[in-house]
Short mmCIF file of C-alpha atoms in Angstrom, two decimals:
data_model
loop_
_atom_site.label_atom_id
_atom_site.label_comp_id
_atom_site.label_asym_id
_atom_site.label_seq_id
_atom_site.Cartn_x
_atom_site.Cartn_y
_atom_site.Cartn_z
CA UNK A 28 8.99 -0.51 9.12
CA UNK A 29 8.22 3.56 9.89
CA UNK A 30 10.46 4.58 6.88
CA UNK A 31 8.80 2.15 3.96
CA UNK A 32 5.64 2.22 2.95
CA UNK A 33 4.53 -1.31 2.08
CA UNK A 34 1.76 -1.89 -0.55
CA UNK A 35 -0.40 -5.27 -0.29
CA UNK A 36 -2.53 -7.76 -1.44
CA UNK A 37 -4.30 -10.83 0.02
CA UNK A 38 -5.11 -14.46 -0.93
CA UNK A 39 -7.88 -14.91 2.45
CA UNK A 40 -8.51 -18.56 0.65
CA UNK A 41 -4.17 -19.60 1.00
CA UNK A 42 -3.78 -17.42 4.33
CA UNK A 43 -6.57 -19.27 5.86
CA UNK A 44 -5.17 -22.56 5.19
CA UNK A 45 -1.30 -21.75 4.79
CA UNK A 46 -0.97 -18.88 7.48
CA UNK A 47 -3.43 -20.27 9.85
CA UNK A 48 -1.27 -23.91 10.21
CA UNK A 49 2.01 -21.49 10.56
CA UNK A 50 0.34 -19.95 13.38
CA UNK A 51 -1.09 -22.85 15.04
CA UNK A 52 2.45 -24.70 14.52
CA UNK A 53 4.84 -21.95 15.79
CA UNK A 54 2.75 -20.41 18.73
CA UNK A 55 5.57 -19.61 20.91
CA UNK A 56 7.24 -17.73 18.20
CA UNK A 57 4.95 -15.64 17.08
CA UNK A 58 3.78 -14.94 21.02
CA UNK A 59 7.12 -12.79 21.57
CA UNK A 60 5.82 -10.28 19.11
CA UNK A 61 2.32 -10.01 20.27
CA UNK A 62 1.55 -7.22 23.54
CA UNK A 63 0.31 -8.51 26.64
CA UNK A 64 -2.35 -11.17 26.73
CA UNK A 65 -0.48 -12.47 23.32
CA UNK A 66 -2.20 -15.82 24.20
CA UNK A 67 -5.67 -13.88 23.50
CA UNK A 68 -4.40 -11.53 21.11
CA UNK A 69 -3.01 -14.97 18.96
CA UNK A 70 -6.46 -16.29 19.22
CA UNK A 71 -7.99 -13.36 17.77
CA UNK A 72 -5.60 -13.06 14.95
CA UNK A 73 -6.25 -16.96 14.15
CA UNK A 74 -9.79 -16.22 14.01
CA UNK A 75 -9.67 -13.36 11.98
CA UNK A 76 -7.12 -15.08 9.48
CA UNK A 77 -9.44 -18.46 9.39
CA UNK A 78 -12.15 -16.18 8.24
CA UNK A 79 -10.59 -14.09 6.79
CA UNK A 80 -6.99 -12.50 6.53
CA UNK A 81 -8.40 -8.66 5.48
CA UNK A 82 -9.81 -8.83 8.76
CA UNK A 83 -6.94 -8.33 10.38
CA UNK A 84 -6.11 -4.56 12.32
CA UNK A 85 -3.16 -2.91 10.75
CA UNK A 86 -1.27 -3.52 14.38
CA UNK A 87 -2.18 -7.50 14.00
CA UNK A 88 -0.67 -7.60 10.62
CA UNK A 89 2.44 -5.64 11.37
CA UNK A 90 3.29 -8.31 14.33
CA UNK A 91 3.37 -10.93 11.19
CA UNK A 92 5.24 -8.90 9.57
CA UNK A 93 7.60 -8.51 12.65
CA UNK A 94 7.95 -12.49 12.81
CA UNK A 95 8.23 -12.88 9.16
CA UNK A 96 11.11 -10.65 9.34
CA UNK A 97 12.69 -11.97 12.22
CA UNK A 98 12.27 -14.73 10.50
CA UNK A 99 14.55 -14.46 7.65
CA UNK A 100 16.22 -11.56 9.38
CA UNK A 101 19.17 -11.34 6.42
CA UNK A 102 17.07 -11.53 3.12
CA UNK A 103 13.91 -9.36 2.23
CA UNK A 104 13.00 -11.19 -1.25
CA UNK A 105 12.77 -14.21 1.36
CA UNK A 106 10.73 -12.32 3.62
CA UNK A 107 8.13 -11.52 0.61
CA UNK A 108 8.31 -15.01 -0.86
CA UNK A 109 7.03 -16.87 2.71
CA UNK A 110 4.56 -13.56 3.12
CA UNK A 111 3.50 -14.90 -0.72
CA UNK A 112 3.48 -18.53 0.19
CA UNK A 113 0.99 -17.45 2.70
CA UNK A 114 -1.55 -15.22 1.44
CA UNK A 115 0.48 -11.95 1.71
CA UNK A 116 1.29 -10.72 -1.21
CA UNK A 117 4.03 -7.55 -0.69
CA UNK A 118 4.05 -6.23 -4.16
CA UNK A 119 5.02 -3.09 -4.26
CA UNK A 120 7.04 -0.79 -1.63
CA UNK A 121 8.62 2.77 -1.09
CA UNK A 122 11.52 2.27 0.53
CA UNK A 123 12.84 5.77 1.86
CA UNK A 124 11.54 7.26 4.22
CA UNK A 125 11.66 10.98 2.80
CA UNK A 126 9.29 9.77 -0.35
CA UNK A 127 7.24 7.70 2.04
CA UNK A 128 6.68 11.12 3.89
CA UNK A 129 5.44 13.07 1.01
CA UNK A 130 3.71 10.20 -1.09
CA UNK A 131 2.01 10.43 2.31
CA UNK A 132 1.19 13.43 1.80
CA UNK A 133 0.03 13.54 -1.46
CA UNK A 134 -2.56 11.14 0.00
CA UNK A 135 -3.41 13.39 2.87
CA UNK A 136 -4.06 16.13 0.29
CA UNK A 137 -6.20 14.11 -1.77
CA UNK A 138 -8.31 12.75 1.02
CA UNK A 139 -9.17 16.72 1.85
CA UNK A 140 -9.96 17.99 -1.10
CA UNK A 141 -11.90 15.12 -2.93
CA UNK A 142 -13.67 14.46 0.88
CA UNK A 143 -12.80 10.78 0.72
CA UNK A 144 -11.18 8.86 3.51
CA UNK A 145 -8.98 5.92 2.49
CA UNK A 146 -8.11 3.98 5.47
CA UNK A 147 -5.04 1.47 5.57
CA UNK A 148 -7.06 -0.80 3.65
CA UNK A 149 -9.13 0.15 0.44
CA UNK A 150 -10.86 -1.12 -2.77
CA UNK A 151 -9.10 -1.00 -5.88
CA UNK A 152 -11.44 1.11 -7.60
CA UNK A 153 -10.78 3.92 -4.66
CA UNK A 154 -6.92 3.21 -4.75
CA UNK A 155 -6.84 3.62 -8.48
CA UNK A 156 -8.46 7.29 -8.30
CA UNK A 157 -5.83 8.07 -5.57
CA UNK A 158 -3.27 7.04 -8.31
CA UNK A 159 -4.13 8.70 -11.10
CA UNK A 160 -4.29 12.20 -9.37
CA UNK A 161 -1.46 11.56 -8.20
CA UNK A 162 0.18 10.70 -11.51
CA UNK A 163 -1.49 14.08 -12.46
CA UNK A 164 -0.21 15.60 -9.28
CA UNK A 165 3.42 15.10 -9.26
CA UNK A 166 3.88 15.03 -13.41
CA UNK A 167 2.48 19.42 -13.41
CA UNK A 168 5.73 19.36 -11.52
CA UNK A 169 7.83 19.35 -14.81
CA UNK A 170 5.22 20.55 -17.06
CA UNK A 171 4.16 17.20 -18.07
CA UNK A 172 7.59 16.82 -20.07
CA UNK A 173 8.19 13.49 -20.64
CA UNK A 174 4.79 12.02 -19.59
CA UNK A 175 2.65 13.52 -21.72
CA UNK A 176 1.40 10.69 -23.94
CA UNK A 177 0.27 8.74 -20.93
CA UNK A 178 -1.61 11.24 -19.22
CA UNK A 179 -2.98 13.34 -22.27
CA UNK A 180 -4.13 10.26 -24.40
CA UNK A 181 -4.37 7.68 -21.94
CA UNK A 182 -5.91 9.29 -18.67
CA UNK A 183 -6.63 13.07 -18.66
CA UNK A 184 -9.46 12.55 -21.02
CA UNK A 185 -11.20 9.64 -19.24
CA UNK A 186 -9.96 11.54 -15.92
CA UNK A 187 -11.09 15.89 -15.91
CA UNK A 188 -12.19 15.74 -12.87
CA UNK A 189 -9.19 13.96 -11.07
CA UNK A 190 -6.98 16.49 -13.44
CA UNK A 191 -8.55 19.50 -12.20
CA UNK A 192 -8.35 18.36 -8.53
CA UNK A 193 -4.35 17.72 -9.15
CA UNK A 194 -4.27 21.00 -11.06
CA UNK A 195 -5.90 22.92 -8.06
CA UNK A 196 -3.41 21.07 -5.75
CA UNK A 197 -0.54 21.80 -7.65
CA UNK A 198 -1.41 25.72 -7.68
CA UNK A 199 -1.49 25.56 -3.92
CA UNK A 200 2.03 24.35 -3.54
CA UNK A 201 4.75 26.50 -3.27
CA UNK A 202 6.38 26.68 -6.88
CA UNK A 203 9.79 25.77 -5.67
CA UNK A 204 9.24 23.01 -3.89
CA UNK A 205 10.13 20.27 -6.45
CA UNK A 206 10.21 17.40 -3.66
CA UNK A 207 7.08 15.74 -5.08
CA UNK A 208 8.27 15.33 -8.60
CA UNK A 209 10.38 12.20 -7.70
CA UNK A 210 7.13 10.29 -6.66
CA UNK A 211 6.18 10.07 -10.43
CA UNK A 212 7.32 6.54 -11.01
CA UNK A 213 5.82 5.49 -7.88
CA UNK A 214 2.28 6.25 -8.78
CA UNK A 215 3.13 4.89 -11.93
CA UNK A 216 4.25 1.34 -11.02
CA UNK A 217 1.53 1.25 -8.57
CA UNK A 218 -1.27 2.06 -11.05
CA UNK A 219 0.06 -0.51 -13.42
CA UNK A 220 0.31 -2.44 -11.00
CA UNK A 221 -3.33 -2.47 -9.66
CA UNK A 222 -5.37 -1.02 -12.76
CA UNK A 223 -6.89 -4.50 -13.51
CA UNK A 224 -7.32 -5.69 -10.07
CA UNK A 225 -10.34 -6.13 -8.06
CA UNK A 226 -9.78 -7.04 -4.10
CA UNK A 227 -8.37 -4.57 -1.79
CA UNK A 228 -5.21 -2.92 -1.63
CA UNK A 229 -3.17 -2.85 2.30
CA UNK A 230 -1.09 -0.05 2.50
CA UNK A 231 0.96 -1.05 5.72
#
């Protein structure tokens, strides 16, 4: 789990029906990945997810995630279809742990110089400013060759002050380093991804 980066959303109405019956049926199971006092720690999490499933800490929902993957140990698309099933919706992921580090990063930076804190779980609306800089950020990188369109005509107008945060990021970095410039097509499945949604993004 440390080297991906796993981008979520949440059904709370399906998880507290779906998810909450899982629980309650497989008890045992889903003890063995909880730390001590599990049998308190699973009441707590089948509170929260009867409530609702964004209350959940990040550690809470990374112990599903351990039993989900223990789960269906040998296939991943299985692992994101039961998540589904049950109000977890894994759509999106950065699977090496090198990108994860500076997409990471990126977000650090961001959170400094615009003053904003985005915790592990965060409206859209916040999420979506994160991605657009950083669709500004990491296309200066090659001069804007080959993305041009989308951010001149489609974003950098709507977006100066997001630009000129990027811009002033960019000028900071040491020219060389070119290790952000593969993170372009992250930010841009991610904001096409979540530009039209309204609930909050996980990032786990």
């Amino acid at each position: 789990m440390a080297e991906e980066l796993y981008f979520i959303k949440t059904n709370p109405n399906i998880a507290k029906i779906n998810l909450y019956n899982k629980l309650c049926r497989e008890e045992e199971e889903i003890a063995q990945f909880l730390k001590a006092d599990s049998q308190i720690n699973l009441e707590t999490i089948k509170e929260k997810v009867k409530d609702s499933v964004e209350e959940l800490s990040k550690e809470e929902l990374m112990n599903i995630f351990s039993w989900f993957s223990y789960k269906y140990p040998a296939n991943h698309e299985e692992i994101k279809t039961q998540l589904f099933v049950h109000g977890i919706d894994l759509f999106y992921e950065i699977p090496s742990a090198n990108n994860v580090q500076h997409f990471l990063q990126i977000l650090s930076d961001y959170e400094k110089s615009s003053q904003q804190h985005l915790d592990y779980i965060v409206n859209a609306q916040n999420f979506n400013q994160f991605l657009i800089y950083g669709l500004f950020f990491t296309s200066l990188f090659d001069g804007n060759h080959g993305h041009e369109n989308v951010l001149s005509h489609y974003l950098k107008a709507d977006h100066e002050s997001l630009y000129l945060l990027a811009e002033n990021q960019f000028y900071l970095k040491d020219p060389n380093d070119k290790s952000d410039l593969s993170l372009y097509h992250y930010f841009n499945d991610l904001y096409d991804l979540t530009k039209f949604y309204k609930g909050p993004i996980i990032q786990l």
